[in-house]
Short mmCIF file of C-alpha atoms in Angstrom, two decimals:
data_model
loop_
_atom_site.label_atom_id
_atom_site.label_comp_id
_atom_site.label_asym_id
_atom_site.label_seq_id
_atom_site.Cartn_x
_atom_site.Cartn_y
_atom_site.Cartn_z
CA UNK A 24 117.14 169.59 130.26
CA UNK A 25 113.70 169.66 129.14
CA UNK A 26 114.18 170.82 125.52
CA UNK A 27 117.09 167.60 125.21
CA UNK A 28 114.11 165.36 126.62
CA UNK A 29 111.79 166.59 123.79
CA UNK A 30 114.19 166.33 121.25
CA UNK A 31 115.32 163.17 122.02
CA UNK A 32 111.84 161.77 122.44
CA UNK A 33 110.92 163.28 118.94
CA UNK A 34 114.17 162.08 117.36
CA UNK A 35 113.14 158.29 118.75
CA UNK A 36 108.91 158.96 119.51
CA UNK A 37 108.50 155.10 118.01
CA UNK A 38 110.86 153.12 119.24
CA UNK A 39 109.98 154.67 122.37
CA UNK A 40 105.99 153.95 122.23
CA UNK A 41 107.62 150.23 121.61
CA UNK A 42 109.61 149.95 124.34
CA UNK A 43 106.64 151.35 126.55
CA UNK A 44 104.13 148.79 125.18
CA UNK A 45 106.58 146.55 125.75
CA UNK A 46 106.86 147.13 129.51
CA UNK A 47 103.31 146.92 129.67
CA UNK A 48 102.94 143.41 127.74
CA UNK A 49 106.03 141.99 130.13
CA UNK A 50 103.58 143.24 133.16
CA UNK A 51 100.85 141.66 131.97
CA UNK A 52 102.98 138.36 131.80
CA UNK A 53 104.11 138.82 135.06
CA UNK A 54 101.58 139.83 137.24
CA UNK A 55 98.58 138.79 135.34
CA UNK A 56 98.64 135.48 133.48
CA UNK A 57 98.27 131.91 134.60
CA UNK A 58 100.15 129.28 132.85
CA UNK A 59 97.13 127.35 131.74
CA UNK A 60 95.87 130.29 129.59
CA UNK A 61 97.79 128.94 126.27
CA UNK A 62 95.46 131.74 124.52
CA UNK A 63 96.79 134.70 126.19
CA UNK A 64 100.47 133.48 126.72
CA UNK A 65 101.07 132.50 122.75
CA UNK A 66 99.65 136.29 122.27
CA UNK A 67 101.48 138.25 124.27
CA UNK A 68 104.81 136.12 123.31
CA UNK A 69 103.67 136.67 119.81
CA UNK A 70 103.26 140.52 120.54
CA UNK A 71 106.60 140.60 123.03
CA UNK A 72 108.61 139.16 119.72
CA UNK A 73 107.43 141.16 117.10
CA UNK A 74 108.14 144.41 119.21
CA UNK A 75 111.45 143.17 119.80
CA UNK A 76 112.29 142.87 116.29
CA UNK A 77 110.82 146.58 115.53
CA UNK A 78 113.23 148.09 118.21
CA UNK A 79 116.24 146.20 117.16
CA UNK A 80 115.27 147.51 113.55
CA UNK A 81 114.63 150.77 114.39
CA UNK A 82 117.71 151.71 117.03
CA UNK A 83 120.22 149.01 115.95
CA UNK A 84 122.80 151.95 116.43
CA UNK A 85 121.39 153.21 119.39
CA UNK A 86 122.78 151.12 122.00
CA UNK A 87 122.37 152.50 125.08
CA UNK A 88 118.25 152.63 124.34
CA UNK A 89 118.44 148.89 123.21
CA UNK A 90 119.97 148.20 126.72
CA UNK A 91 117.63 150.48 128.86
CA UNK A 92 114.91 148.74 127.36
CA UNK A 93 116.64 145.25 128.51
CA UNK A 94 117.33 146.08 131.84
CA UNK A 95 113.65 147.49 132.14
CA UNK A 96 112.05 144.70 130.70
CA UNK A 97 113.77 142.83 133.82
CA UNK A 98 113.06 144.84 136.39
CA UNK A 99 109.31 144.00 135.64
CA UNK A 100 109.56 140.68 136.94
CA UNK A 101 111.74 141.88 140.27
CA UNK A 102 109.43 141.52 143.19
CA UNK A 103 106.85 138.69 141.54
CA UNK A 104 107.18 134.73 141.58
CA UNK A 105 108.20 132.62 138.73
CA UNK A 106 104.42 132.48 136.34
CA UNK A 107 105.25 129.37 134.48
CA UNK A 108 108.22 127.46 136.50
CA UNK A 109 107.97 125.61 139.60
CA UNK A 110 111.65 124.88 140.45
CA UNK A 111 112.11 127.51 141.85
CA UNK A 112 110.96 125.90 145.28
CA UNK A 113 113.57 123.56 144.90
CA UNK A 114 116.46 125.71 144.25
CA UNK A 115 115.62 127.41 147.80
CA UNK A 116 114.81 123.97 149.19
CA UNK A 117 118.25 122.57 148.36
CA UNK A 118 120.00 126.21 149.45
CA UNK A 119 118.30 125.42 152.72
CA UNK A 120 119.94 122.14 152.98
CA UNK A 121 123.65 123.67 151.80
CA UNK A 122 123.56 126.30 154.59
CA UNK A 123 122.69 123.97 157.62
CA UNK A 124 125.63 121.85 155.96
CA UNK A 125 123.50 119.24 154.29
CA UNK A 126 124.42 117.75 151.17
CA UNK A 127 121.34 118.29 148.81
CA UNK A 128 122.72 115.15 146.66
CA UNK A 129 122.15 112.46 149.27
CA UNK A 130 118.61 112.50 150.16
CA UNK A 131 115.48 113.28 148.25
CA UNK A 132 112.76 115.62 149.42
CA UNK A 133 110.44 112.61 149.93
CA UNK A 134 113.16 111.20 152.02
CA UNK A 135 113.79 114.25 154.32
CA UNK A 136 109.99 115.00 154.75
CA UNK A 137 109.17 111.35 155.82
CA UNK A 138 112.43 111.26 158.33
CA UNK A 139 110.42 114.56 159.75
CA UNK A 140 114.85 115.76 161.08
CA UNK A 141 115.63 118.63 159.12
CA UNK A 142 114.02 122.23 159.83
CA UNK A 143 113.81 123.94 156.64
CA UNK A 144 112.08 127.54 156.25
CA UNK A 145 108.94 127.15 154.79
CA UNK A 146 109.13 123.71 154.13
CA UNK A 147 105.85 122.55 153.79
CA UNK A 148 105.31 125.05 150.99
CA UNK A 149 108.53 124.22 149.08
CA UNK A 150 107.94 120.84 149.19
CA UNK A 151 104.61 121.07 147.88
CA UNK A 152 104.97 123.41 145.22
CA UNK A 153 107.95 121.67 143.98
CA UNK A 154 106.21 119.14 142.10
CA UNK A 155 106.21 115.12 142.66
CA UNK A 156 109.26 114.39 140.39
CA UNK A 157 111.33 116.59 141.67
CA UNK A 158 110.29 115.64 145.45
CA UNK A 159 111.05 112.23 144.43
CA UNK A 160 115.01 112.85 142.59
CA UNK A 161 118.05 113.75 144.01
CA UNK A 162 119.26 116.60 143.53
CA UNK A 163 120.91 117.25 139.58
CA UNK A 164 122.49 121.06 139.96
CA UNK A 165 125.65 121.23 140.03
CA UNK A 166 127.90 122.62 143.02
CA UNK A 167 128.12 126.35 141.83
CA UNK A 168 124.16 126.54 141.48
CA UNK A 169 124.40 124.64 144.64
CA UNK A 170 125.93 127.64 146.26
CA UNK A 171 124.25 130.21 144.39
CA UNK A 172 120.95 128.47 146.06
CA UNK A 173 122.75 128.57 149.38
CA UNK A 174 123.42 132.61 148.68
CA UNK A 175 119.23 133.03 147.75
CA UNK A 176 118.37 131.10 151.15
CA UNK A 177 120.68 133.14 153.66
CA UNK A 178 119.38 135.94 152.10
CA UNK A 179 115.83 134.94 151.95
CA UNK A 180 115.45 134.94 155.87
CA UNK A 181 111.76 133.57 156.27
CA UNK A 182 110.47 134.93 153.02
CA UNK A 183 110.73 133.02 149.95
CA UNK A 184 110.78 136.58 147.88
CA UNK A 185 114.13 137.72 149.34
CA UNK A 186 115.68 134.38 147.93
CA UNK A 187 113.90 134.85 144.95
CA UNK A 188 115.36 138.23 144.77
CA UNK A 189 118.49 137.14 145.32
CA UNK A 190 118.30 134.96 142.62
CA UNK A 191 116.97 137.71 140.12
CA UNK A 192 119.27 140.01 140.61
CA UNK A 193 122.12 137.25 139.88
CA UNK A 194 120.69 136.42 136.73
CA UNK A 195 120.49 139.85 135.75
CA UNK A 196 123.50 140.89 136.49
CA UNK A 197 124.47 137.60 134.96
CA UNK A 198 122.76 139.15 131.64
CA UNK A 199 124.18 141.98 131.79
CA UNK A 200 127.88 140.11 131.86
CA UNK A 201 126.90 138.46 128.63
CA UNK A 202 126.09 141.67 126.81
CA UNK A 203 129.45 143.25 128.04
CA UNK A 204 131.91 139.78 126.76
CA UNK A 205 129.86 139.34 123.78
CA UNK A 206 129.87 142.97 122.66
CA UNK A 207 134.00 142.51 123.25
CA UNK A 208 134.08 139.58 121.17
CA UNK A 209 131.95 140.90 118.34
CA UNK A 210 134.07 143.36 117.96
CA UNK A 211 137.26 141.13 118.28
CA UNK A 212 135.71 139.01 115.49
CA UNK A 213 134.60 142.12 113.64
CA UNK A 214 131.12 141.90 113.52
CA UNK A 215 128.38 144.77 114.64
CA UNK A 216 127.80 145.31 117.95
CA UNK A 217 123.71 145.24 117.73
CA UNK A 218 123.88 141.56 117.12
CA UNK A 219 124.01 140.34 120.58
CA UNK A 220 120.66 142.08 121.38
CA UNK A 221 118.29 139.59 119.59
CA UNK A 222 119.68 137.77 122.68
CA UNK A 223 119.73 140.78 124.63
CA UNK A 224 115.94 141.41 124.04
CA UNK A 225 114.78 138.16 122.78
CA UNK A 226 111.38 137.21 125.40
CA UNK A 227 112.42 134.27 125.64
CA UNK A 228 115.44 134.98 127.03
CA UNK A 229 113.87 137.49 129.63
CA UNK A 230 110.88 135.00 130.23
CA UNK A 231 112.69 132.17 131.11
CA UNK A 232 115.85 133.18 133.07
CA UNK A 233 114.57 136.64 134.79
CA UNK A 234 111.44 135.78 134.79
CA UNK A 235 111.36 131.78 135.44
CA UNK A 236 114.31 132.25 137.24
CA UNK A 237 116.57 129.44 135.04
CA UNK A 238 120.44 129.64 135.87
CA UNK A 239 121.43 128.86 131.48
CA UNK A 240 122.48 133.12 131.49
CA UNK A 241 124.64 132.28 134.57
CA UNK A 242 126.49 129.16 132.71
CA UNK A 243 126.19 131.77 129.04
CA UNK A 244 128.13 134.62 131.23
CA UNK A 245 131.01 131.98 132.21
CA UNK A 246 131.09 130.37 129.06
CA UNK A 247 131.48 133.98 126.70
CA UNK A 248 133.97 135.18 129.41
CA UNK A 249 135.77 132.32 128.30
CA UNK A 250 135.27 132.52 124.73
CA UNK A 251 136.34 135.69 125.14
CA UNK A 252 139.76 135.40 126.94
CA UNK A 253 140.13 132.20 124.23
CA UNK A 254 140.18 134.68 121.54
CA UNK A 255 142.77 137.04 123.20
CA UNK A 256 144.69 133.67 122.83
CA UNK A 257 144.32 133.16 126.76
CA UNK A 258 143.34 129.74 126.71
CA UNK A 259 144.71 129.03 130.48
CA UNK A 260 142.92 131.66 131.78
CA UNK A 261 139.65 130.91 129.68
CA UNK A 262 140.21 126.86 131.00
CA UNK A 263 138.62 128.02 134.79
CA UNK A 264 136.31 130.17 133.34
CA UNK A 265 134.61 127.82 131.34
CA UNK A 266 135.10 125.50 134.40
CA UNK A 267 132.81 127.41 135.99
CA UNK A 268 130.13 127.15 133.19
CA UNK A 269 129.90 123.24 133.73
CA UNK A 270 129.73 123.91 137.35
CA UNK A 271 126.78 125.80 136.47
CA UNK A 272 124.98 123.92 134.28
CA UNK A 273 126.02 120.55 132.39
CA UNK A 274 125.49 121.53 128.67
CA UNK A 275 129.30 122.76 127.95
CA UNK A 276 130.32 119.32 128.58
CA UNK A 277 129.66 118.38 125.03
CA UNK A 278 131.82 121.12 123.88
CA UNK A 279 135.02 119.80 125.25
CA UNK A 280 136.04 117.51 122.30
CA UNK A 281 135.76 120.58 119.76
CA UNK A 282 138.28 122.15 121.38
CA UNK A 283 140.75 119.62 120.34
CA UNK A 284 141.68 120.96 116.97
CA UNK A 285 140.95 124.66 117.74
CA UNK A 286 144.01 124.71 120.40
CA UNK A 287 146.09 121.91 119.34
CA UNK A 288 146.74 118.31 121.20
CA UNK A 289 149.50 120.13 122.62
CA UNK A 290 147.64 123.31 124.20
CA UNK A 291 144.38 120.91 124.86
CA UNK A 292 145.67 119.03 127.56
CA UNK A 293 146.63 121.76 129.85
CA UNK A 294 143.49 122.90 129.00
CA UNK A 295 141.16 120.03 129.98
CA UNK A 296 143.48 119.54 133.18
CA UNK A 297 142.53 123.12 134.62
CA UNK A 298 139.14 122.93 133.65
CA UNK A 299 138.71 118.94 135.50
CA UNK A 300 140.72 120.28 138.33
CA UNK A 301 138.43 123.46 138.97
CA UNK A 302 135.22 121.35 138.93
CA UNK A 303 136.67 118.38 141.16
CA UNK A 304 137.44 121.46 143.24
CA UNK A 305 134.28 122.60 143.01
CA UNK A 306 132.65 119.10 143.40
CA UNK A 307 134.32 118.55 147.09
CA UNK A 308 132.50 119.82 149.50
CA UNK A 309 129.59 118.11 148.55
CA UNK A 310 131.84 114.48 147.42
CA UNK A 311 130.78 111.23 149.33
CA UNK A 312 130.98 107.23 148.55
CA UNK A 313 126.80 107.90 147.63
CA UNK A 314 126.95 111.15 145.56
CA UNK A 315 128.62 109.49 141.60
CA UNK A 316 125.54 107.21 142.43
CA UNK A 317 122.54 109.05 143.32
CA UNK A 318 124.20 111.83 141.02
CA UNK A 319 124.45 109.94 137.50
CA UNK A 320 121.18 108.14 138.21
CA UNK A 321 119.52 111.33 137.96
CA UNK A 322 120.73 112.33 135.19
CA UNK A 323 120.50 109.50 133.43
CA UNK A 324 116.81 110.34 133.99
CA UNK A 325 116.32 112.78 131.06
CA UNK A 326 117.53 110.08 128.80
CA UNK A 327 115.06 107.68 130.07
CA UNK A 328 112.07 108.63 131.59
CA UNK A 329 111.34 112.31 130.82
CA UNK A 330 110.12 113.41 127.67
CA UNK A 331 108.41 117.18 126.61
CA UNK A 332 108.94 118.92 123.35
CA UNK A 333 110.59 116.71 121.21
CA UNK A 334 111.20 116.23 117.50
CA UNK A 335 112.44 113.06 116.26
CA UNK A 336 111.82 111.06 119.79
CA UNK A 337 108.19 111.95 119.05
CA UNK A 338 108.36 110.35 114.92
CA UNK A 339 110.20 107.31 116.66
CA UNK A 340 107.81 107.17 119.14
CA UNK A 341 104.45 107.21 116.77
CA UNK A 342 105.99 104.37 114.70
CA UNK A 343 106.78 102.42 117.56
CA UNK A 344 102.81 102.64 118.82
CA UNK A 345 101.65 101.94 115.51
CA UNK A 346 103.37 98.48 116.00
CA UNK A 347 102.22 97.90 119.00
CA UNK A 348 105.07 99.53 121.51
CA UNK A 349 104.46 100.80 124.71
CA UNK A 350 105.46 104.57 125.76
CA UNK A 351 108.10 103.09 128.25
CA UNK A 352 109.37 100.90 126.19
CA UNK A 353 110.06 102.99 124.07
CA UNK A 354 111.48 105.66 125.77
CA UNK A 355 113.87 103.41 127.58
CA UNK A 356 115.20 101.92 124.31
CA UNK A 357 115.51 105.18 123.32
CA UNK A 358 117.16 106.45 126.08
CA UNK A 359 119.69 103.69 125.67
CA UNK A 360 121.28 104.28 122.19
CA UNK A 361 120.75 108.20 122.24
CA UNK A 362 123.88 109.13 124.20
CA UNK A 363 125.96 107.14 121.49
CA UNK A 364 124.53 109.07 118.71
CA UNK A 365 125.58 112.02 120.80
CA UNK A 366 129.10 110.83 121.14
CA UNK A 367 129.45 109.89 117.78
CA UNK A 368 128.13 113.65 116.23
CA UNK A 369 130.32 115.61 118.70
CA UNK A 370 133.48 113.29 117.25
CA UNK A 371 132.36 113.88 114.15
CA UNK A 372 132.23 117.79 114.35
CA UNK A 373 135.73 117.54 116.31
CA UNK A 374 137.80 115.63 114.00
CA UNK A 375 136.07 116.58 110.87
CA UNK A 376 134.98 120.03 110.95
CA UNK A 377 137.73 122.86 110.63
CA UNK A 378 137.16 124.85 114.05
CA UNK A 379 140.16 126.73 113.93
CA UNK A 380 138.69 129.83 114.01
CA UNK A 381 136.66 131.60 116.64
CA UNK A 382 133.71 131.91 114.43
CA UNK A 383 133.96 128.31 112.96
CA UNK A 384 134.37 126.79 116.78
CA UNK A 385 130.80 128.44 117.39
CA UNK A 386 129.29 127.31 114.36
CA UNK A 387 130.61 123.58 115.71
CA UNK A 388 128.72 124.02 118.77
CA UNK A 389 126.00 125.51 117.39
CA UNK A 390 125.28 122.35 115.19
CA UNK A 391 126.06 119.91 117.85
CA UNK A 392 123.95 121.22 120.39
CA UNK A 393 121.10 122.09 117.58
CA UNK A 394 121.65 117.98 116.79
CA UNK A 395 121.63 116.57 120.31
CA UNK A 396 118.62 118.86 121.01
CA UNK A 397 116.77 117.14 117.73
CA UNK A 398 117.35 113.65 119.02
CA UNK A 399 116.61 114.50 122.79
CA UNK A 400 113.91 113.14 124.27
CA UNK A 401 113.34 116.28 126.56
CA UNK A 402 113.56 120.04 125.24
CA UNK A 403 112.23 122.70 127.78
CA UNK A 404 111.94 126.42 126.26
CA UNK A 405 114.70 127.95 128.28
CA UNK A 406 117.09 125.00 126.48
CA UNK A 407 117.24 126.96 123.00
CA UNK A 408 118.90 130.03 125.08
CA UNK A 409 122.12 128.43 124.69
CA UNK A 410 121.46 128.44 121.08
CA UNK A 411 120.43 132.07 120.60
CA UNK A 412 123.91 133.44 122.07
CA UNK A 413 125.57 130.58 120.09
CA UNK A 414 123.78 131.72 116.79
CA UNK A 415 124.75 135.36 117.28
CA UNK A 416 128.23 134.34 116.36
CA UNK A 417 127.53 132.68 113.37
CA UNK A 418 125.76 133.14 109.68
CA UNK A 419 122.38 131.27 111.23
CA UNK A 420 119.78 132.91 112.76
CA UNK A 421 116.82 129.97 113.29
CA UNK A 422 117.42 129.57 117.12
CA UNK A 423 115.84 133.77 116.83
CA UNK A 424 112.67 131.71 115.06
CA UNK A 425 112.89 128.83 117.48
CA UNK A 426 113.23 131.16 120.38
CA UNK A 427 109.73 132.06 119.35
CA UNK A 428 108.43 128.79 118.17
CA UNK A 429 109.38 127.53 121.27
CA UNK A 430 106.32 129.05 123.29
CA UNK A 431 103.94 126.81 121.52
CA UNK A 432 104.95 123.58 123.78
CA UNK A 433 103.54 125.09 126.79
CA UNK A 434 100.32 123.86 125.20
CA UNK A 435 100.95 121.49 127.31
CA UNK A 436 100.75 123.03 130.95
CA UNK A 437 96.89 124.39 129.96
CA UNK A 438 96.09 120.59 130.41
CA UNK A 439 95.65 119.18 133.78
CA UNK A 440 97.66 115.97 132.82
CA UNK A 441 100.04 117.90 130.83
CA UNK A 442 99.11 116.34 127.81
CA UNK A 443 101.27 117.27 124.52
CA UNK A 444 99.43 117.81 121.21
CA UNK A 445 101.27 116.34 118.63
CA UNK A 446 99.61 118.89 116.01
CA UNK A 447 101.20 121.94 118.16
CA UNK A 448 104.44 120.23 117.94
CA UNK A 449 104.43 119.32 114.24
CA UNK A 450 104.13 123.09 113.21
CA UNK A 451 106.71 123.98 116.20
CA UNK A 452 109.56 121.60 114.30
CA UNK A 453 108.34 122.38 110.37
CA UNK A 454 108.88 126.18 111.42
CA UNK A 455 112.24 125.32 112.74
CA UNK A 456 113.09 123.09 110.12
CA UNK A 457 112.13 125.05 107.32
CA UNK A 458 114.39 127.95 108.51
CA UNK A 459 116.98 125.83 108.88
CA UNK A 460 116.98 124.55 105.48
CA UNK A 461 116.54 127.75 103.44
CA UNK A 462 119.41 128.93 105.82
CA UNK A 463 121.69 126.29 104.56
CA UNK A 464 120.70 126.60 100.43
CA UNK A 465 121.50 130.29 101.17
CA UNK A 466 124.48 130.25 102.56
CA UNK A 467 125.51 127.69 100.07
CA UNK A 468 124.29 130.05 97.28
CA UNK A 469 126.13 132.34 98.51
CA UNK A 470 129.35 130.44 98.75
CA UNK A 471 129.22 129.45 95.14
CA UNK A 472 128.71 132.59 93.70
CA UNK A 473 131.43 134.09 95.59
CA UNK A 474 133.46 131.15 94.65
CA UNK A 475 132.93 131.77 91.22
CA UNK A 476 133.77 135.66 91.45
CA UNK A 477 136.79 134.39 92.97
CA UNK A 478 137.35 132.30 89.93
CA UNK A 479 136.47 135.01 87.58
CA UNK A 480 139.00 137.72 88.86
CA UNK A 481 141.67 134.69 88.77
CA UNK A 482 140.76 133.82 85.22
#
């Protein structure tokens, strides 16, 4: 046993030195930085990403190190609280509410504190470490975080690290889902098998949703499950699934019009009736006369009044000062025409985009969703997740570069007022953009030169 140890440790001594400094730069994350050290955070990211990319390079064949080192890297951040997320506190706070048979989208936190009738564990804390705009907003999960929150809380007890735990373990597990559909489904679409760990690995990934505790790898397992079953050709079996994703978290929604020409008119509308039946099933136990209401309003909230990390909202929103325009008034304009752009891109890419194919359908949603985050007026890190797992399906790889880029908005939380600096941002979005435009004059190259071989073995 101890001679196979050696050997295998000289066969793989580097990639093993990486995936122990590694560890030890994910523990210092964990247990030893505060969010408002922007110096230390953009290093160790930088660090975290660059050792990623060495072990994928180095053991792209050897899979079952690849995915030791991702379930390790999780495990670091088991038994320690979220370092640079807050809303956290409200996930338990409205798992509370679910399990004395509240509904968490009728009444604010403000509201319940000031009425002084609900016992809640640790209430004073959650409340005040959820943060004012969340203690003033209804709730905006949707019902199968709802009960996910409601599993963290019984489990939780009196201590706020057993629901956090809870939650963790989920998410991992949740992870773990992901990497067993999306190995499937690379294989299905006959593509390697190492791909999905630049998602698998990626910091980001492991920051935001093990470590920050952020359900999008919850909605990502649902929604490759489905993808999955849609490529076996099971597309009323993949309908729930994805179902489920929505329930999870929102961002699928915009999906549902691609799926039009991929399946047919014919096949589509079975398919959009199982999928609105599951979530109205879903969606009952916590229906009233007050929750469409209080529900939309909320959400229409990122449109209108919430803004962090964004790209063209922030050009629109410089020109507008410049002639004279107030920040709200701008926003609110904003917030008023950017759904329509949204409605008109996703008909666009549904009616005249070819997504037929598996691999075309994801490069559809990888452009819409790359699009509707460009004109969004809010774009939190853990966002361009969705994008990483979308991108390992396609020929583009600048969500990996975004992924990283990404870090460099939480400039922001090392100023008391969480003050953006527009500098920061600018060389955020030229990184991203300039990736994604050599990716596009490559791929085009590449298309017209094996066009013209084409042409040449014709001729």
């Amino acid at each position: 046993m101890q001679v196979k140890i050696l050997s295998y440790y000289r066969l793989h001594k580097i990639p093993i030195l990486l995936l122990l400094a590694s560890l030890l730069f994910y523990y210092t994350f964990a247990y030893h930085l505060v969010r408002t050290d922007f110096p230390k955070l953009i290093t160790l990211t930088a660090a975290l990403f660059f050792l990623c990319y060495k072990l994928i390079q180095f053991e792209k064949w050897n899979l079952k190190l690849l995915f030791t080192a991702g379930v390790l890297f999780r495990l670091v951040f088991l038994f320690v609280e979220p370092m640079l997320s807050q809303d956290f506190h409200r996930f338990i706070w409205d798992g509370e509410l679910v399990l004395q048979g509240l509904n968490p989208y009728l009444q604010t936190p403000d509201t319940i504190v000031e009425l002084g009738k609900i016992s809640i564990d640790n209430a004073a804390h959650l409340y005040a470490s959820m943060g004012e705009i969340s203690a003033k907003n209804f709730s905006n999960y949707p019902p199968l975080n709802q009960f996910i929150f409601a599993l963290a809380a019984f489990f939780s007890g009196k201590s706020m690290l057993g629901g956090i735990l809870t939650m963790r373990i989920i998410i991992i597990l949740a992870d773990i889902g992901i990497l067993y559909f999306g190995r499937k489904l690379l294989a299905k679409l006959n593509l390697s098998s190492h791909l999905l760990f630049w998602y698998f690995l990626n910091p980001l990934v492991i920051i935001e949703l093990t470590g920050n505790l952020h359900f999008e790898g919850v909605m990502l397992f649902f929604f490759i499950w489905s993808m999955y079953l849609l490529a076996q050709k099971k597309y009323l079996l993949a309908a729930p699934i994805l179902a489920l994703s929505i329930a999870t978290k929102l961002v699928p929604l915009i999906f549902l019009p691609l799926f039009i020409r991929h399946l047919g008119l014919k096949k589509t509308i079975p398919f959009y009736t199982i999928i609105g039946v599951t979530v109205l099933a879903l969606l009952i136990p916590f229906y009233s006369s007050e929750f469409i209401n209080n529900y939309t309003t909320t959400i229409g909230l990122w449109f209108s009044n919430f803004e962090f990390n964004a790209s063209i909202y922030n050009i629109i929103k410089k020109v507008a000062e410049i002639n004279g325009s107030k920040d709200w008034e701008t926003i609110k304009a904003f917030g008023k025409i950017s759904p329509y752009i949204t409605i008109i891109m996703v008909l666009l890419f549904s009616f005249i985009k070819n997504n037929k194919t598996i691999t075309s359908l994801f490069t559809s949603m990888l452009w819409v969703l790359t699009i509707y985050y460009f004109i969004s007026t809010t774009v939190h890190p853990w966002y361009i997740i969705f994008l990483i797992l979308l991108s390992v399906f396609t020929k583009f790889r600048f969500a990996i570069i975004w992924s990283a880029a990404v870090f460099l908005s939480y400039w922001a939380y090392a100023n008391p007022d969480f003050k953006e600096h527009l500098g920061i941002l600018v060389i955020e979005y030229i990184a991203i953009f300039g990736v994604i435009i050599y990716e596009i004059l490559k791929l085009k190259r590449q298309n017209l030169l094996y066009s013209k071989k084409e042409t040449s073995k014709l001729g």
